[in-house]
Coordinates of C-alpha atoms in Angstrom, one line a residue:
Chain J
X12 CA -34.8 0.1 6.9
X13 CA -31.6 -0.1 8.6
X14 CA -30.3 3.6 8.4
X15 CA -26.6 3.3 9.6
X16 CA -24.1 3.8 7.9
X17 CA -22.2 0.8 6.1
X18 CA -18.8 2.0 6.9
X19 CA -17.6 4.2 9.7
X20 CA -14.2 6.0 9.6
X21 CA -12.6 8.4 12.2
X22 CA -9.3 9.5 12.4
X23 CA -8.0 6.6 10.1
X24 CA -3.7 7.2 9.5
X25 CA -1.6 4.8 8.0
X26 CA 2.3 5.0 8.5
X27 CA 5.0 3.8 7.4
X28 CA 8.7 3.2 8.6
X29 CA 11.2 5.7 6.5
X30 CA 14.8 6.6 6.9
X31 CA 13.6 9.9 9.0
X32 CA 11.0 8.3 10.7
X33 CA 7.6 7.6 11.0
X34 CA 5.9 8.6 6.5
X35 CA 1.8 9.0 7.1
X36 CA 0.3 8.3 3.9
X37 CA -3.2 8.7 5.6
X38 CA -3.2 11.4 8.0
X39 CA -6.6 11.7 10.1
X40 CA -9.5 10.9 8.0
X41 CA -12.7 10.6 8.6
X42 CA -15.7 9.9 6.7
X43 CA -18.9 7.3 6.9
X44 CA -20.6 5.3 4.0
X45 CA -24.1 4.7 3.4
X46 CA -25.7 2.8 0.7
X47 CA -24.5 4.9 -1.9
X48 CA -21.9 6.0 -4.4
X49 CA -19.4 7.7 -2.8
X50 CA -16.0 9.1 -4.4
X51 CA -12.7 9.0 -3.5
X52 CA -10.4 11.8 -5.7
X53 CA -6.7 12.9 -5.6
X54 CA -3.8 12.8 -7.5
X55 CA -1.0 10.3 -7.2
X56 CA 0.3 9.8 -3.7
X57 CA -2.5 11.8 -1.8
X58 CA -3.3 8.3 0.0
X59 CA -6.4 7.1 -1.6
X60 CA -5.6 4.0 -2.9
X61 CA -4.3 3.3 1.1
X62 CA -7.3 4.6 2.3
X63 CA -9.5 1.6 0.2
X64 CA -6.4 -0.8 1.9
X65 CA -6.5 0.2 5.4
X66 CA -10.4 -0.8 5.8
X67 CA -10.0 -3.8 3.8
X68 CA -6.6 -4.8 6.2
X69 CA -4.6 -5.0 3.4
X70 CA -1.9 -2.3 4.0
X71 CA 1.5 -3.9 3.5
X72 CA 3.8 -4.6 6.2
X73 CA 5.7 -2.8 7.3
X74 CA 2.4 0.1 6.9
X75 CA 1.0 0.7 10.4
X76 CA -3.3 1.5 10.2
X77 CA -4.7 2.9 13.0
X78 CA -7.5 4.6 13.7
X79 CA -10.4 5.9 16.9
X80 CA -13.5 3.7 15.0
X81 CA -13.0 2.0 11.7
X82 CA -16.4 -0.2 12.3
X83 CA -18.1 -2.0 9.3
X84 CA -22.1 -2.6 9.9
X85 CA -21.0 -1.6 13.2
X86 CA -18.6 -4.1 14.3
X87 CA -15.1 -2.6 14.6
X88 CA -12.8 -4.6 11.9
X89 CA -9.1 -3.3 13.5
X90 CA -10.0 -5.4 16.3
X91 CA -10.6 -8.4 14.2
X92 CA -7.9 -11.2 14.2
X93 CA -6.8 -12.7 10.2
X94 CA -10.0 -15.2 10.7
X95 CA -12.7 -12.6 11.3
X96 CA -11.2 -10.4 8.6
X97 CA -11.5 -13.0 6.0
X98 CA -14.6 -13.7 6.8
X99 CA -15.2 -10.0 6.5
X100 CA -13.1 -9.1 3.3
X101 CA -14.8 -10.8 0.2
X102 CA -18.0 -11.8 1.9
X103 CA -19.4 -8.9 3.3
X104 CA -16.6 -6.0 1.8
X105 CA -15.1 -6.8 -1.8
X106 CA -12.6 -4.6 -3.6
X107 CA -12.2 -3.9 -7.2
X108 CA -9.0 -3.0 -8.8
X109 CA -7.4 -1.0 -11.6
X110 CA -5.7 -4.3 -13.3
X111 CA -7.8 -7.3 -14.0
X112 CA -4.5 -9.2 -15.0
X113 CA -2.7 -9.2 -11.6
X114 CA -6.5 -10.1 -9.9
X115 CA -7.3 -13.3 -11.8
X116 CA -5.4 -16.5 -11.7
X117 CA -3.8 -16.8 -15.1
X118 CA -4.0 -20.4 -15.3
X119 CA -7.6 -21.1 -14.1
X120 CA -10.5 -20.5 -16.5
X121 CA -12.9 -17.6 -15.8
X122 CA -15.7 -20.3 -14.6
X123 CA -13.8 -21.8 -12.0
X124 CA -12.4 -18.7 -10.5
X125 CA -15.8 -17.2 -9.8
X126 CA -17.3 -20.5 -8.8
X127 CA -14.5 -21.2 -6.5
X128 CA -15.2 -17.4 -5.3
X129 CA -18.9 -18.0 -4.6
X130 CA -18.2 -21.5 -3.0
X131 CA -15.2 -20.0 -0.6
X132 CA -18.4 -17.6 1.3
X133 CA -21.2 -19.8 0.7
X134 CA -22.2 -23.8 1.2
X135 CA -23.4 -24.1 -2.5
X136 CA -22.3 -27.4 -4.2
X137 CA -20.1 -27.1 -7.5
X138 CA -22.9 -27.6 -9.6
X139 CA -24.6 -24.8 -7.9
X140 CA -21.5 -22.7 -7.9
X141 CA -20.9 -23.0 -11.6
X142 CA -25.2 -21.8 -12.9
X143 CA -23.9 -18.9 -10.4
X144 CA -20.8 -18.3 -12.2
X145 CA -22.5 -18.1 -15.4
X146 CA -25.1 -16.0 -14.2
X147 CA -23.0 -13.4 -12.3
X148 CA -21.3 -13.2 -15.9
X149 CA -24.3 -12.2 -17.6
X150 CA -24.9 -9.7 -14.7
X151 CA -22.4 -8.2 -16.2
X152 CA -23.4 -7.8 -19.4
X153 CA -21.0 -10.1 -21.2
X154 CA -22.1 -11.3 -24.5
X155 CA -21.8 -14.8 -24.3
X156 CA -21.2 -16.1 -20.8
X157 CA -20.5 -19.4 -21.2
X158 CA -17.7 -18.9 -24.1
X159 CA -15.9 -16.4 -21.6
X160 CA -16.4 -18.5 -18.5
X161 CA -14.3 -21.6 -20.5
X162 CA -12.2 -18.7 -21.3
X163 CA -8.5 -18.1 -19.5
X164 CA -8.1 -14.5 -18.5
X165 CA -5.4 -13.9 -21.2
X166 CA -8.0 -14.5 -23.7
X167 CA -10.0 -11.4 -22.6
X168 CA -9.5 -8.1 -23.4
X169 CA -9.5 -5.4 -20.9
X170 CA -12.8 -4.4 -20.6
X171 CA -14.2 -8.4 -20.5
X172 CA -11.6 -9.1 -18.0
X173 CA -12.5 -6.3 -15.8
X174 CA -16.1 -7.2 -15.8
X175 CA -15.4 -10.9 -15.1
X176 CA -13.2 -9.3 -11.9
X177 CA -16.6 -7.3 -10.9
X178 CA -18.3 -10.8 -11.7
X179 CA -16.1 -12.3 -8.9
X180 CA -16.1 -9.7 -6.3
X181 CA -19.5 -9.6 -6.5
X182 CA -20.4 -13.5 -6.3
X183 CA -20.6 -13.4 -2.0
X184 CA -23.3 -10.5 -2.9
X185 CA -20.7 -7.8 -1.0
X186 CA -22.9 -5.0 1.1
X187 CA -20.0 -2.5 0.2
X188 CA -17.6 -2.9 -3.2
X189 CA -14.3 -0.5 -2.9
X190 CA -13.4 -0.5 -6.7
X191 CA -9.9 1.0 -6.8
X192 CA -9.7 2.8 -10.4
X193 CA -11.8 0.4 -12.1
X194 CA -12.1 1.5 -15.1
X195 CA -8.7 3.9 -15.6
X196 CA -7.7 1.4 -18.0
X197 CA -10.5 1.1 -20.2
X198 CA -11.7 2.9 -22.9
X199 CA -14.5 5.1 -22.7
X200 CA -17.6 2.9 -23.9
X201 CA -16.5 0.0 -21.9
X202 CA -16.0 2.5 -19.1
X203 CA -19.8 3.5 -19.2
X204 CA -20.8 -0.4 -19.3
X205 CA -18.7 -1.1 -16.3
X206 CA -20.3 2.2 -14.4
X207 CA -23.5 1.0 -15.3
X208 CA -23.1 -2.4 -13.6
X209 CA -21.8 -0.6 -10.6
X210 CA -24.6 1.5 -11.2
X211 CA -27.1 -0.6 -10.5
X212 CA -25.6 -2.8 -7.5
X213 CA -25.7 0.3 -5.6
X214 CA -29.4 1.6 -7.0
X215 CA -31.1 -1.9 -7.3
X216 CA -29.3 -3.7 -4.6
X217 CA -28.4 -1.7 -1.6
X218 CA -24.6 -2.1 -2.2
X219 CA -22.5 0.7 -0.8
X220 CA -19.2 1.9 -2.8
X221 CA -16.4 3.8 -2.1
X222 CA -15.0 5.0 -5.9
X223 CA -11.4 5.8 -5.9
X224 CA -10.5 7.9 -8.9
X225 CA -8.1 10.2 -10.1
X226 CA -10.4 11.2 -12.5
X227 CA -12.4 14.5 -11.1
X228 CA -14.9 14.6 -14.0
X229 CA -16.3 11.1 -13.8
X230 CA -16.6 11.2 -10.5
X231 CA -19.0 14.3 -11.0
X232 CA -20.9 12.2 -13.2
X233 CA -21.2 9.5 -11.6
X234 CA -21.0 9.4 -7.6
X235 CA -23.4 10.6 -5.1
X236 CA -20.8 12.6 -2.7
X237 CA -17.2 13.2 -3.2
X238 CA -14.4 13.3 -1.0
X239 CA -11.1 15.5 -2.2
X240 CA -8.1 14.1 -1.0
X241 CA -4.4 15.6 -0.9
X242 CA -1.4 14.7 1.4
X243 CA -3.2 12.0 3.1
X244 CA -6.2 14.2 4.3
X245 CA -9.5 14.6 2.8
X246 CA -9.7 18.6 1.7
X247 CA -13.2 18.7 1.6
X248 CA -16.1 16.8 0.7
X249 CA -19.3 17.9 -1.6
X250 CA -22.1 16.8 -3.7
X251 CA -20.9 14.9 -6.6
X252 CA -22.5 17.1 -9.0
X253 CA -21.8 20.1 -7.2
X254 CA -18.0 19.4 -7.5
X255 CA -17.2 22.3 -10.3
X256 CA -18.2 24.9 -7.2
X257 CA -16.0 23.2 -5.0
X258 CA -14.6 25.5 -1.9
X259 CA -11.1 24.3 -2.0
X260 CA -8.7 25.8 -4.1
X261 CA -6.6 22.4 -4.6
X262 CA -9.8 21.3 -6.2
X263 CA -10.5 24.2 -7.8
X264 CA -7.0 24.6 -9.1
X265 CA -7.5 20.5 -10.6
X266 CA -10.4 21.7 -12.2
X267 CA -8.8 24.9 -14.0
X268 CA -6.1 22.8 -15.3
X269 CA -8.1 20.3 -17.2
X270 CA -8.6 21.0 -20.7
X271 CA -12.1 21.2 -21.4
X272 CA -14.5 20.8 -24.6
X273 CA -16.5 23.7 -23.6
X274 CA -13.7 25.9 -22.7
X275 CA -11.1 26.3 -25.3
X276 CA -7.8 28.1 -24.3
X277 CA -4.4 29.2 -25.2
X278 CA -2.2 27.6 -21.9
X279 CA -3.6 26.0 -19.1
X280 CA -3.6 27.2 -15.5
X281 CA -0.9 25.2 -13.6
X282 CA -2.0 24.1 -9.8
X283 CA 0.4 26.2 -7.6
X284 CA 0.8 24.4 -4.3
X285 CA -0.1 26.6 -0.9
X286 CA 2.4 24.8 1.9
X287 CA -1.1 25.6 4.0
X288 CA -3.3 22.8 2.5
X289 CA -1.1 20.8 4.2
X290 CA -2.5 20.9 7.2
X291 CA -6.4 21.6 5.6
X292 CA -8.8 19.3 6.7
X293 CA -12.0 19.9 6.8
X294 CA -14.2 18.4 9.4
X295 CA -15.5 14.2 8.7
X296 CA -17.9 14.0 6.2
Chain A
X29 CA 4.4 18.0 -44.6
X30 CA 2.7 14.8 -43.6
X31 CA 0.9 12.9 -46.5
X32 CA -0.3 9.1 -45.6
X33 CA -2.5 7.0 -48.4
X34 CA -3.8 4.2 -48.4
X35 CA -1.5 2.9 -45.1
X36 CA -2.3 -1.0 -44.6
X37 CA -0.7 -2.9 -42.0
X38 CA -1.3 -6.1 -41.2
X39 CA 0.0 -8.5 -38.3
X40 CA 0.0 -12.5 -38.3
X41 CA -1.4 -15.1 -40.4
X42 CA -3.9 -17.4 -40.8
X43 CA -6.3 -17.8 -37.9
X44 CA -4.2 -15.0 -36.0
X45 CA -4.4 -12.7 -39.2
X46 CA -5.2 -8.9 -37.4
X47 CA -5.3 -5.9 -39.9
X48 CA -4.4 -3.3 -37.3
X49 CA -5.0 -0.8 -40.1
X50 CA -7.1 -0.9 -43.5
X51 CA -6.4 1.7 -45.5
X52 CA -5.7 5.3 -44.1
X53 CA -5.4 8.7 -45.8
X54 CA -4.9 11.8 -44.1
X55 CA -2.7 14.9 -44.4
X56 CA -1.0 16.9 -42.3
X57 CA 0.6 20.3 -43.2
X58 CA 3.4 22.1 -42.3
X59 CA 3.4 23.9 -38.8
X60 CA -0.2 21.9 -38.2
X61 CA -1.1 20.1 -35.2
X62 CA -3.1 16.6 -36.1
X63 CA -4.9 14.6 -33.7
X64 CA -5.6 10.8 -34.2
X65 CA -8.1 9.4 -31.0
X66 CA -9.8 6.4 -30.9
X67 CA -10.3 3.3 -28.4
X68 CA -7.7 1.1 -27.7
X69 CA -6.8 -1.1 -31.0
X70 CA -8.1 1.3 -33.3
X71 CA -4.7 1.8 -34.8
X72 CA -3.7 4.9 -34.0
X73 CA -0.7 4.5 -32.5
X74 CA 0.1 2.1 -35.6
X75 CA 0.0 5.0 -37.3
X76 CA 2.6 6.8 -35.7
X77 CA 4.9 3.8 -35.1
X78 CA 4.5 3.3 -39.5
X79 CA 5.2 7.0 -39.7
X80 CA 8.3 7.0 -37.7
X81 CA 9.6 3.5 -39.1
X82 CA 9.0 1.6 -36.3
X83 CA 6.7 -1.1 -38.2
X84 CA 8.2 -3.8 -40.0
X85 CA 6.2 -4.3 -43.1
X86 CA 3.2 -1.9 -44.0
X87 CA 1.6 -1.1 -47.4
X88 CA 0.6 2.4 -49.1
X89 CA 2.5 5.2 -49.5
X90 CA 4.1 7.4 -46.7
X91 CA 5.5 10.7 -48.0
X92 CA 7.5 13.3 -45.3
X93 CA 8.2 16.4 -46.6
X94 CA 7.8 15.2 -49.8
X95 CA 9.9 12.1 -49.7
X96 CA 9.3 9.1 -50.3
X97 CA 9.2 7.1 -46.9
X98 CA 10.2 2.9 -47.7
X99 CA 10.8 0.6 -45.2
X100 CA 14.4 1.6 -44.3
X101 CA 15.2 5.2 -43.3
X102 CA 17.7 7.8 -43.9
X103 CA 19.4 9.3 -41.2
X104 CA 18.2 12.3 -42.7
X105 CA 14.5 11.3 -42.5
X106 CA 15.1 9.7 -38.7
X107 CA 16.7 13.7 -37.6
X108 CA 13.5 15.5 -39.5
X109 CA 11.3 13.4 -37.5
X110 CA 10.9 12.4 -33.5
X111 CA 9.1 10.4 -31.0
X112 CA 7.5 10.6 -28.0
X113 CA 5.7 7.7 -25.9
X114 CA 3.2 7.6 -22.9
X115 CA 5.4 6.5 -20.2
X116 CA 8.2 8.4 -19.7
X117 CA 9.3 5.2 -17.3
X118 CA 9.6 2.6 -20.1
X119 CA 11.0 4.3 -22.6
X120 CA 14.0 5.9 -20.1
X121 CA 17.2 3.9 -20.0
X122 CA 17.2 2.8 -16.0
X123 CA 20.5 3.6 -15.6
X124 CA 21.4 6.2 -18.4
X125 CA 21.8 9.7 -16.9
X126 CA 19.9 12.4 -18.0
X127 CA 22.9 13.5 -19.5
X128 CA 23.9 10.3 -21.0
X129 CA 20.2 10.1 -22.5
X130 CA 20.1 13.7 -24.1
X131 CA 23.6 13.3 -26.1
X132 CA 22.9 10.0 -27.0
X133 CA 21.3 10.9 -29.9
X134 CA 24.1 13.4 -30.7
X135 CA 26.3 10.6 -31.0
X136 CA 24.5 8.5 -33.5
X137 CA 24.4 11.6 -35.3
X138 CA 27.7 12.7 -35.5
X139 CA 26.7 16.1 -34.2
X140 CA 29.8 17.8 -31.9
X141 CA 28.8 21.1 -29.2
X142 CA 27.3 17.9 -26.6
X143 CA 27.8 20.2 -23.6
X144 CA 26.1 23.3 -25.0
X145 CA 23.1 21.2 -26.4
X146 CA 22.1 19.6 -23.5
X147 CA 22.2 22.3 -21.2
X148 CA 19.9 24.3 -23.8
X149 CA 17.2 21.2 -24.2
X150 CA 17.4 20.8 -20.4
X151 CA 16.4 24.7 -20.2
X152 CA 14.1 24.8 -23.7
X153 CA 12.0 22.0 -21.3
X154 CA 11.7 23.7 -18.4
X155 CA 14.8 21.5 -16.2
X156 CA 17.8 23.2 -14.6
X157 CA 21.3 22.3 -15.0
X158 CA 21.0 20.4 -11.9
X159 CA 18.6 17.8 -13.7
X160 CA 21.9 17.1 -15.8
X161 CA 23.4 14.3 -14.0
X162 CA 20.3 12.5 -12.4
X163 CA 18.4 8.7 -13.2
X164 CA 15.2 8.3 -14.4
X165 CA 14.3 7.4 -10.9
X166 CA 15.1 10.2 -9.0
X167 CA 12.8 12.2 -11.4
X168 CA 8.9 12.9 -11.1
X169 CA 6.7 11.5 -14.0
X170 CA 6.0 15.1 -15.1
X171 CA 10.4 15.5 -15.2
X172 CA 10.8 12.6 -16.9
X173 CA 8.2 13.3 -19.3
X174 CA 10.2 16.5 -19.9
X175 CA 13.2 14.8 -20.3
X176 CA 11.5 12.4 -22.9
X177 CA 10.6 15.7 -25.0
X178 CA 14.1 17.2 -24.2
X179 CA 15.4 14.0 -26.2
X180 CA 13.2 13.7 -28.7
X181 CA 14.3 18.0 -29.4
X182 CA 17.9 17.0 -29.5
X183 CA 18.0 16.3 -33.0
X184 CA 16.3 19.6 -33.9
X185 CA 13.4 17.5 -35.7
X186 CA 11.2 19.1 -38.2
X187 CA 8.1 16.9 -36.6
X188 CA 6.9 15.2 -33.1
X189 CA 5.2 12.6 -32.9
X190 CA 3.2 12.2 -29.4
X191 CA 1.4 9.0 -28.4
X192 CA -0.3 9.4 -25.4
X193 CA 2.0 11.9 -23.9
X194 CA -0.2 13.0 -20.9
X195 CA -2.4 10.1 -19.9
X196 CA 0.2 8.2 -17.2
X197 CA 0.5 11.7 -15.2
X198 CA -1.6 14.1 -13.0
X199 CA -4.1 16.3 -14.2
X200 CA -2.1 19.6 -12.7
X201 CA 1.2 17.8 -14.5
X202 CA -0.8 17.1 -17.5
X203 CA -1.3 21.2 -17.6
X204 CA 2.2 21.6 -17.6
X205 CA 3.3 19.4 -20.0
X206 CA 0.5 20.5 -22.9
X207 CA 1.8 24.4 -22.1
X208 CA 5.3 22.8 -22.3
X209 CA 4.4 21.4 -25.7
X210 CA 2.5 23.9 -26.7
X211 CA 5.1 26.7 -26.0
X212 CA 7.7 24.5 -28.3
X213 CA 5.4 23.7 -30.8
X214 CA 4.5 27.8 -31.7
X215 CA 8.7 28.3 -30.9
X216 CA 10.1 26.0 -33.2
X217 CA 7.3 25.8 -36.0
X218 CA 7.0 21.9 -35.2
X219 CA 4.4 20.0 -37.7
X220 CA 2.8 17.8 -34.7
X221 CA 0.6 14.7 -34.9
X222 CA -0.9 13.8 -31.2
X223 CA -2.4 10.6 -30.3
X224 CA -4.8 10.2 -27.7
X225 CA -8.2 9.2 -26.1
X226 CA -8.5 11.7 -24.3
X227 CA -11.1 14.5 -26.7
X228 CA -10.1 17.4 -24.6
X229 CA -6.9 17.1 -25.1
X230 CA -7.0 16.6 -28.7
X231 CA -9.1 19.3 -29.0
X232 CA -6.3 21.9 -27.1
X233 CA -3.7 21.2 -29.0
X234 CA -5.1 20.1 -32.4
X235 CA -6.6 22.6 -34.8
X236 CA -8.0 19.4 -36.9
X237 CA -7.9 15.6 -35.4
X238 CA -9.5 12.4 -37.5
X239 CA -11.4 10.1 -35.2
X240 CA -10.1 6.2 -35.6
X241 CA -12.2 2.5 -35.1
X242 CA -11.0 -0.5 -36.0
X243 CA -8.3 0.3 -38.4
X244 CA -10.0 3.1 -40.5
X245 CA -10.3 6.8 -40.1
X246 CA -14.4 7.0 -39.7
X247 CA -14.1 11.1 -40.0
X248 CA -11.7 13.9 -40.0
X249 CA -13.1 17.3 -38.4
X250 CA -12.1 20.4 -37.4
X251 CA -11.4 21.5 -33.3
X252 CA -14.3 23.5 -33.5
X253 CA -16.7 20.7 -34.6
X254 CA -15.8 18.6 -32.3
X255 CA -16.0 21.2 -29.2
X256 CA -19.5 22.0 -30.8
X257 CA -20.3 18.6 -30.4
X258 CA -21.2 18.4 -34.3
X259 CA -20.6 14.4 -34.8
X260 CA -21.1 13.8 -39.0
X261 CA -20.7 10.0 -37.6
X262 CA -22.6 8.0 -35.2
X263 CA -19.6 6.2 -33.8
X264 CA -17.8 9.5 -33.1
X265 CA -21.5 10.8 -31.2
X266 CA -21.0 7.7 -29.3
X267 CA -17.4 8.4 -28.3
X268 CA -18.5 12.0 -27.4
X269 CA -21.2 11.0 -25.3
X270 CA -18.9 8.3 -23.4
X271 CA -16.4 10.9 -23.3
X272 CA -18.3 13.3 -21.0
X273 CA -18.6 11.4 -18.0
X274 CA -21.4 8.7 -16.9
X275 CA -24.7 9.4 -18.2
X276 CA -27.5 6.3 -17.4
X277 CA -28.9 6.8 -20.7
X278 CA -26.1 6.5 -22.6
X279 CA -25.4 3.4 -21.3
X280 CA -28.3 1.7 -22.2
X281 CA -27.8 3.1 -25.2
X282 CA -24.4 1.7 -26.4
X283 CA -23.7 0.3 -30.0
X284 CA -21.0 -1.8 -31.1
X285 CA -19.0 -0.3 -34.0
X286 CA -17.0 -2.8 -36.0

């Protein structure tokens, strides 16, 4: 068994140009990936969703990623030129995102899409491609693949289009899956059916993840490690379900002002913001 | 304050017939905070959008302070009653000051002091004067949030109607805007009814909340039963379970409730 990591990161930042210089939206983070579930938390701006671009090469221009090591399987993907990193990004690393609607191509039934995915990385003929298609889509637990695979993606709802998105990402048979908020949009049952799916890639398959969340809570529930990230550097990182003793008090502070079930309470505690954890960063993970 | 009976409402026709909601009762008295949750298309926010007037054609019988609610409103019954949406962004004129915004209503209303009013909903939400003459996009989601609540105070409304209020922002903005709410609601005796899917937040500001699926109310139950996790319903179990984070089992678990 091949124990290195998936992913290696050290000293990723991303920049980009402002009116006052040089904005870092990641600012020096490191962290490696095995096969596992590993989370990705922070609030609005705190660089996550960059984080999941940089490694994937998809930061916008004019964003600037650099980085000491940012090595996949342990090849170094900076280096690679737009040919290497599309072989790379889909085949070997696919990405998930919040919005199934801006990820599928409204005028191309479900079928096609992930048939043409699966043909794009492989040699399979169309015939091949399409059994795939179908069964990728009952992979994912939808009721009646072959209705939703004539289907055009406005004829889904949420939750069936964001499965048929996990359908297509995972078609190439990805060794790691960065789902950006995959499930913010979906309601709660949906939300567990879509986990589960993940779930499994990662227990039954070998996939690694890297699960970028807002959401502190399911990320407890569901990832192996976390990783707490504010103002573009990772605060610290723990066990998943050791997350409600975090260290931190950003984290801790997040966790006092959800309202909780078990906790009932008059006001909430409000997050007051040290200047300090500015420059926290606690060493890789 | 609140009484809703029997409230139908039905979009389409034919093949595209959707009853969004078949047949809802529930009350809400005066001073009382009322949470509706459910999963997208439950009807929910139907409810509130019937309530305050925004649906076109509904059936049953709506009754606000003990009038009579029909299709068409009163000014009256517009003032006693108020709206606020999930994203502060969309429902924000782009290019209406904050100023412009808050003494809009005002204007429709007929209602003079524009100056003083403003400056005291800008303060009563937690903005300074210097909030007075910005955009919507020079504000934070959490300020415009708060200038979404400081409109929707300007009328001096007997009742708020929330839909989602919390779920586009931050957890540590979240915080501020339920203590913000909260604070407003125990100051001004507001009758509240909150809409969300998120249980813990229903549960903090709602002393009762009715859990919705597919267009009916499947149980009403107090805070307390809900925080004790006492489910009369399976669907409502199901949501609880879901509702607490990932659980393996409960996955495999899952029923469909129609």
């Amino acid at each position: 068994m091949n124990t290195r990591p998936l992913l290696e990161v050290e000293d990723l930042r991303v920049s980009f140009p402002g009116t006052t210089g040089e904005v870092e939206a990641v600012r020096g983070i490191g962290f490696s990936l095995g096969r596992e579930k590993l989370g990705l938390v922070g609030e609005s701006g705190s660089g996550k969703t960059m984080t999941g671009r940089a490694i994937l090469g998809l930061v916008p221009p004019p964003g600037r990623v650099t980085a000491r090591r940012l090595a996949f399987e342990g090849r170094d993907i900076l280096g690679l030129d737009a040919a290497g990193l599309r072989r790379l990004r889909g085949a070997r690393i696919a990405m998930v995102l919040q919005d199934p609607k801006y990820a599928l191509n409204p005028v191309m039934t479900v079928g096609r899409q992930i048939a043409e995915a699966h043909r794009a990385h492989g040699r399979a003929s169309g015939r091949e491609a399409e059994r795939k298609a179908l069964e990728l889509l009952s992979a994912v637990r939808l009721r009646d693949p072959e209705r939703v695979a004539r289907a055009y993606p406005h004829q889904l709802s949420g939750g069936m289009g964001q499965r048929v998105m996990i359908a297509m990402m995972l078609a190439p048979e990805p060794a790691l899956l960065i789902a950006d908020e995959p499930t913010s949009a979906l309601d709660v049952t949906v939300r567990t059916q879509v986990l589960a799916i993940l779930d499994e890639l990662v227990t039954a398959r070998g996939m690694g993840l890297l699960f970028i969340s807002h959401d502190l809570n399911l990320v407890a529930s569901f990832c192996d490690r976390v990783m707490v990230m504010y103002a573009g550097r990772i605060l610290e990182t723990c066990r998943a379900d050791a997350l409600s003793q975090a260290q931190h008090p950003y984290t801790r502070g997040l966790l006092a002002s959800l309202p909780r079930l078990d906790r009932p309470a008059e006001t909430l505690p409000v997050l007051a913001r040290d200047p300090r954890w500015l420059d926290d960063a606690r060493a890789d993970a | 304050m609140i009484e809703v009976e029997d409230l139908a409402v039905v979009y389409g026709s034919g093949a595209s017939r959707v009853e969004a909601l078949r047949g809802v009762s529930f009350a809400v008295g005066q001073g009382e905070s009322f949470g509706l949750v459910g999963e997208s298309g439950s009807g929910k926010s139907t409810v509130l959008r019937a309530l305050a007037g925004l649906e076109a054609d509904w059936s049953g019988s709506l009754r606000v302070a003990g009038e009579v609610q029909g299709l068409r409103r009163s000014k009256a019954s517009r003032r006693r009653l108020q709206l606020v949406f999930q994203d502060p962004y969309g429902s924000l004129h782009p290019r209406h000051t904050v100023d412009r915004t808050l003494a809009e209503p005002l204007t429709i209303h007929g209602i003079g002091e524009r100056e003083t009013r403003v400056r005291q909903a800008l303060d009563a939400v937690g903005l300074g004067p210097a909030f007075r003459f910005r955009y919507p996009h020079q504000l934070s989601g959490g300020q415009r949030q708060r200038v979404a609540i400081a409109r929707a105070l300007m009328l001096e409304p007997e009742i708020l109607l929330l839909d989602e209020p919390t779920s586009a922002l931050d957890v540590s903005v979240q915080a501020e805007i339920l203590n913000l709410l909260s604070r407003l609601k125990a100051e001004r005796g507001l009758t509240v009814i909150l809409v969300s899917h998120d249980l813990a937040v229903v549960a903090h500001m709602c002393r009762r909340l009715a859990v919705m699926n597919a267009g009916r109310i499947v149980e009403t139950l107090s805070a307390e039963q809900l925080r004790a996790g006492a489910a009369g319903e399976p669907y409502t179990a199901q949501l609880l379970r879901a509702s607490a984070g990932y659980d393996r089992d409960a996955a495999r678990d899952l029923v469909a409730y129609d």
